[in-house]
């Protein structure tokens, strides 16, 4: 079935209420902390209070003697059992052909700690309180070393900085580039105008509602481990844990990621705690639970973003883009987290063409180690950083050349598809003009001047900012990703199990941690099989039940996971037609399937899907010589390209010039996410993304003290999370150009809001401040920063 026929089926485009919400809203969810196993013990981690130190000695004797303590483990114990460090899943090759520097990432420190929060020892006790009390009694003799935390300093290798890893002199991980430098330089030489910009993409802490949580369990009866973990991709977790770290066969470990209270990327990875608890559950023959508290989450969850960039855009006299040149330094933190290395390269630099037909783009990226928590993919991952750079440059170019925000964009929009960008990606489809036009209409751009005058009358400054984003979702295909350094496949798996009574259970390798898959995936199956949505159950998050899966990240689930389900449904339909043909005494090539009924073409002879299902399991009248009984099919789907959601966002802010306070007054988001399965869920996803993106632009900032390396924003007292009353009503609109290469026509929507919104906000703030002479501002645009920029512009 083609994407166009699919989009017309019942249930597609319907705002079906979320099936999962009953249990979430009535407290019946089963999160990792809700799981209580017999013989349960509790773990607490001893974490480094220093950003960088030698670990000279760890004395666990007092902790071991504490009440209730079962065992205390250190890095030496882990090493003695030949447990490896955490692996990195993406190999980046430097421009000189050398592999990136890949220093060891021990699960418990051996002789050095490299960031505040680094794991030193694990205490296991009968109760959580006993484990925490005993952890305080572990005595660690540290020799404190100098720390380096920010990328703007570490990249200056002419200065002598502390070195984190002997494998990485100068703390340098890789130098990577894409694009044709000579062509770009020659285009710049001919430019009528060059716009340049230095900017910082601020470090963020993910802060999912449910902090990370782990239960390690071991059965002596079966010699099998079970790891319950708040995680986005249980099969990948299992693969890394078994093949790379513990040296176990995969079938000896079952990973269950039950209800997960948000991840936003931070729960993609294999963390030290996951390994420690799994390993220790056999050592002490007890079930062990660890739930991060919020402070531990701030210290030890993988952080996001943290780029410093210089970007330049060359234009001709008419405002056409000729070339873009970018240099980015990325902070990877103290160790390489699972997919960290792909973020500032594959997921960032390849998006720098944006929505524009800029003929040449050249990007150089240096990645660095610092004494900070590891950085990895966080909602958007690389694409927000790319969009921020492109859209800030484009807006600035408009101001500098006296063009309007829409004129400069429309002039340069790509209009012919497929479109090969100069940075590897090929966009399959889009309609950027339609998104812009719809967004301008919904934002009432023509009424802006009146609103601006009204703000002025109140002593406020009003500004309007644009952002036309494009992103790449559903990273693919596996063979190209492999050639680019991925150490994993990027397909998805789906299994359809039709029961004798005709209801269906779907097993998917995708993972839902807030995105509503139990509803939208059921809509897809219900649409195809002509059934009610509540006849279908979706199972995910358990390597013991789901055949295989690559999990959820990069807004891939509906487009890759959903496509795998569609493929399995094709197989179901093919087999079911054969059964129907037998029942109807016709040839299967004459059978049509529609709305849950199999018909012989051109006749009124018909059997229902339910009759076929029953026949498959009660095969009394059945072609047993030609066909196996049962109706159960599995499919793997490896996409041929990314999907490319795109849109235009328009933000209007009001700034108080006395206090620097910024208020988002209006925000319009028009997105093209292809065919929409469930508009209510898509809208919710866009809302969530917008709040995270606007949060980055105005409030959130992860700050380490530049000398001591202490995390200064380690709690909600110091790290400002956005709240509902910080936002206006979001004006949401849609344009639909169905994705050309998956059977649903969908593109991802989970990250769009977080990608497109930050530049719209900052461009709006800069527009408001333009009359005061403020030309630049970094995120987050806090009142203090805005006020300081206003004061600085006065001198
Ligand atoms: N959908 C749809 N029609 C489309 C596209 C999507 O109806 N054209 C639906 C999907 O069926 C799914 C939801 O929208 O129910 C999101 O789908 P998709 O864009 O495929 O994204 P994923 O399900 O793969 O979710 C991952 C994405 C990412 S990468 C982050 S980070 C993120 C996000 O989604 N983290 C989230 N949204 C989140 N939402 C919540 N509540 N919690 C998180 O941790």
Coordinates of N, CA, C and O in Angstrom, one line a residue, residues 200-205 304-305 378-379 384-385 387-388 392 465-467 649 651-653 655 660-664 667 688-702 719-723 726-727 730 753-766 769 776-786:
X200 N 27.5 30.8 20.9 CA 27.6 29.7 21.9 C 26.3 29.0 21.9 O 25.2 29.6 22.0
X201 N 26.3 27.7 21.8 CA 25.1 26.9 22.0 C 25.2 26.3 23.4 O 26.0 25.4 23.6
X202 N 24.4 26.9 24.3 CA 24.6 26.6 25.7 C 24.4 25.2 26.1 O 23.5 24.5 25.6
X203 N 25.1 24.7 27.1 CA 25.0 23.4 27.6 C 23.6 23.2 28.4 O 23.3 24.1 29.2
X204 N 23.0 22.1 28.2 CA 21.7 21.9 28.9 C 21.7 20.6 29.6 O 22.4 19.7 29.3
X205 N 20.8 20.5 30.7 CA 20.6 19.3 31.4 C 19.2 18.8 31.1 O 18.3 19.5 31.1
X304 N 23.5 18.1 27.2 CA 23.3 18.3 25.8 C 23.9 19.6 25.3 O 24.2 20.5 26.1
X305 N 24.1 19.7 23.9 CA 24.7 20.9 23.2 C 26.1 21.2 23.7 O 26.9 20.3 23.6
X378 N 20.6 15.2 23.0 CA 19.5 15.7 23.8 C 18.5 16.3 22.8 O 19.0 17.0 21.9
X379 N 17.3 16.1 23.0 CA 16.2 16.5 22.1 C 16.7 17.4 20.9 O 16.9 18.5 21.1
X384 N 19.5 21.2 16.5 CA 19.2 22.5 17.1 C 20.4 23.4 16.9 O 20.3 24.6 16.7
X385 N 21.6 22.8 17.1 CA 22.8 23.6 17.0 C 23.0 24.2 15.6 O 23.4 25.3 15.3
X387 N 20.6 24.5 13.2 CA 19.5 25.5 12.9 C 19.8 26.8 13.6 O 19.5 27.9 13.0
X388 N 20.3 26.8 14.8 CA 20.5 28.0 15.5 C 21.6 28.8 14.8 O 21.4 30.0 14.5
X392 N 20.4 32.2 12.8 CA 20.9 33.5 13.3 C 21.7 34.2 12.2 O 21.6 35.4 12.1
X465 N 10.9 37.5 15.5 CA 12.0 36.7 15.0 C 11.5 35.5 14.2 O 10.5 34.9 14.5
X466 N 12.2 35.2 13.1 CA 11.9 34.1 12.2 C 12.9 33.0 12.4 O 14.1 33.2 12.7
X467 N 12.4 31.8 12.2 CA 13.3 30.6 12.0 C 12.7 29.6 11.1 O 11.6 29.2 11.3
X649 N 8.9 29.1 12.0 CA 8.4 29.5 13.3 C 8.6 31.0 13.4 O 9.6 31.6 12.9
X651 N 8.3 34.1 16.2 CA 8.1 34.4 17.6 C 8.0 36.0 17.8 O 8.7 36.7 17.1
X652 N 7.2 36.4 18.7 CA 7.1 37.8 19.1 C 7.4 37.9 20.6 O 6.7 37.3 21.4
X653 N 8.3 38.8 20.9 CA 8.6 39.0 22.3 C 8.4 40.5 22.7 O 8.4 41.3 21.8
X655 N 10.1 43.1 25.4 CA 11.3 43.2 26.3 C 11.1 44.5 27.2 O 10.7 45.5 26.6
X660 N 15.4 44.1 31.6 CA 15.9 43.0 30.7 C 15.0 41.8 30.6 O 15.3 40.8 30.0
X661 N 13.8 41.9 31.2 CA 12.9 40.7 31.2 C 12.3 40.5 29.8 O 11.8 41.5 29.2
X662 N 12.4 39.3 29.3 CA 11.8 39.0 28.0 C 10.5 38.2 28.2 O 10.5 37.2 29.0
X663 N 9.5 38.5 27.6 CA 8.2 37.8 27.6 C 7.9 37.3 26.2 O 7.8 38.2 25.3
X664 N 7.7 36.0 26.0 CA 7.2 35.5 24.7 C 5.7 35.8 24.7 O 4.9 35.3 25.4
X667 N 3.7 33.0 19.7 CA 4.6 32.0 19.0 C 3.8 31.2 18.0 O 2.8 30.6 18.4
X688 N 5.7 20.3 23.4 CA 6.8 20.0 24.3 C 8.2 20.4 23.7 O 9.0 20.9 24.5
X689 N 8.4 20.2 22.4 CA 9.6 20.7 21.8 C 9.8 22.2 21.9 O 10.9 22.7 22.2
X690 N 8.7 22.9 21.7 CA 8.8 24.4 21.8 C 9.2 24.8 23.2 O 10.0 25.7 23.3
X691 N 8.6 24.2 24.2 CA 8.9 24.6 25.5 C 10.4 24.3 25.8 O 11.1 25.1 26.5
X692 N 10.9 23.2 25.3 CA 12.3 22.9 25.6 C 13.2 23.9 24.8 O 14.2 24.3 25.3
X693 N 12.8 24.2 23.6 CA 13.6 25.1 22.8 C 13.6 26.5 23.3 O 14.6 27.2 23.4
X694 N 12.4 27.0 23.7 CA 12.3 28.3 24.3 C 13.0 28.3 25.6 O 13.6 29.3 26.0
X695 N 12.9 27.2 26.3 CA 13.6 27.1 27.6 C 15.1 27.3 27.4 O 15.8 28.0 28.2
X696 N 15.7 26.7 26.4 CA 17.1 26.9 26.1 C 17.4 28.4 25.8 O 18.4 28.9 26.2
X697 N 16.5 29.0 25.0 CA 16.7 30.4 24.5 C 16.6 31.4 25.7 O 17.3 32.4 25.7
X698 N 15.8 31.1 26.6 CA 15.5 32.1 27.7 C 15.9 31.7 29.1 O 16.2 32.6 29.9
X699 N 16.0 30.5 29.4 CA 16.1 30.1 30.8 C 17.2 29.2 31.2 O 18.0 29.4 32.1
X700 N 17.4 28.1 30.4 CA 18.2 27.0 30.9 C 19.7 27.2 30.6 O 20.0 27.6 29.4
X701 N 20.5 26.9 31.5 CA 21.9 27.0 31.3 C 22.7 26.2 32.3 O 22.5 26.4 33.5
X702 N 23.5 25.3 31.8 CA 24.3 24.4 32.7 C 25.7 25.1 32.8 O 26.4 25.2 31.8
X719 N 19.1 26.1 38.2 CA 18.9 25.8 36.7 C 17.4 26.0 36.5 O 16.5 25.3 37.0
X720 N 17.1 27.0 35.7 CA 15.7 27.5 35.5 C 15.0 26.6 34.5 O 15.3 26.7 33.3
X721 N 14.1 25.8 35.0 CA 13.2 25.1 34.0 C 12.0 25.9 33.6 O 11.5 26.7 34.5
X722 N 11.7 25.9 32.4 CA 10.5 26.7 31.9 C 9.2 26.1 32.6 O 9.1 25.0 32.9
X723 N 8.3 27.0 32.8 CA 7.0 26.6 33.4 C 5.9 27.1 32.5 O 6.0 28.0 31.7
X726 N 5.2 30.7 31.6 CA 6.2 31.4 30.9 C 5.8 31.5 29.4 O 6.5 32.1 28.6
X727 N 4.7 30.9 29.0 CA 4.4 30.8 27.6 C 3.0 31.3 27.2 O 2.1 31.1 28.0
X730 N 0.3 28.6 22.0 CA 1.0 28.4 20.8 C 0.1 28.3 19.6 O -0.9 27.5 19.7
X753 N 10.1 21.1 17.5 CA 9.9 22.3 18.3 C 11.2 22.8 19.0 O 11.5 24.0 19.0
X754 N 12.0 21.8 19.4 CA 13.2 22.1 20.1 C 14.3 22.6 19.2 O 15.2 23.3 19.5
X755 N 14.1 22.2 17.9 CA 15.1 22.6 16.9 C 14.8 24.0 16.3 O 15.7 24.8 16.2
X756 N 13.6 24.2 16.0 CA 13.2 25.4 15.3 C 13.1 26.7 16.2 O 13.3 27.8 15.7
X757 N 12.8 26.4 17.5 CA 12.4 27.6 18.3 C 13.5 28.5 18.8 O 13.4 29.7 18.9
X758 N 14.7 28.0 19.2 CA 15.7 28.9 19.9 C 16.1 30.1 19.0 O 16.1 31.2 19.5
X759 N 16.4 29.9 17.7 CA 16.7 31.1 16.9 C 15.6 32.0 16.7 O 15.8 33.2 16.6
X760 N 14.3 31.5 16.6 CA 13.2 32.4 16.5 C 13.1 33.3 17.7 O 12.9 34.5 17.5
X761 N 13.4 32.8 18.9 CA 13.3 33.6 20.1 C 14.4 34.6 20.1 O 14.2 35.8 20.3
X762 N 15.6 34.2 19.9 CA 16.8 35.1 20.0 C 16.7 36.2 18.9 O 17.0 37.3 19.1
X763 N 16.3 35.7 17.7 CA 16.1 36.7 16.6 C 15.0 37.8 17.0 O 15.2 39.0 16.7
X764 N 14.0 37.3 17.7 CA 13.0 38.3 18.1 C 13.5 39.2 19.2 O 13.2 40.4 19.1
X765 N 14.3 38.7 20.1 CA 14.9 39.6 21.2 C 15.8 40.6 20.5 O 15.8 41.8 20.8
X766 N 16.6 40.1 19.6 CA 17.6 41.1 18.9 C 16.8 42.1 18.1 O 17.2 43.3 18.0
X769 N 15.7 44.7 20.5 CA 16.7 45.5 21.0 C 17.5 46.3 20.0 O 18.3 47.1 20.3
X776 N 24.1 41.6 19.3 CA 24.3 40.2 19.5 C 24.0 39.8 21.0 O 24.0 40.7 21.9
X777 N 23.6 38.6 21.1 CA 23.2 38.1 22.5 C 23.3 36.6 22.4 O 22.9 35.9 21.5
X778 N 23.9 36.0 23.5 CA 23.9 34.5 23.6 C 22.8 34.0 24.4 O 22.2 34.7 25.3
X779 N 22.4 32.7 24.2 CA 21.4 32.1 25.0 C 22.0 31.7 26.3 O 23.2 31.4 26.4
X780 N 21.3 31.6 27.4 CA 19.9 32.0 27.5 C 19.8 33.6 27.7 O 20.6 34.1 28.4
X781 N 18.8 34.1 27.0 CA 18.6 35.6 27.2 C 17.9 35.9 28.5 O 16.7 36.2 28.5
X782 N 18.7 35.7 29.6 CA 18.1 36.0 30.9 C 18.0 37.5 31.1 O 18.7 38.3 30.4
X783 N 17.2 38.0 32.0 CA 17.1 39.4 32.3 C 18.4 40.1 32.5 O 18.7 41.1 31.9
X784 N 19.3 39.4 33.2 CA 20.6 40.0 33.5 C 21.4 40.2 32.2 O 22.0 41.2 31.9
X785 N 21.4 39.1 31.4 CA 22.2 39.2 30.1 C 21.6 40.3 29.2 O 22.3 41.1 28.6
X786 N 20.3 40.4 29.1 CA 19.6 41.4 28.2 C 19.9 42.8 28.8 O 20.3 43.7 28.0

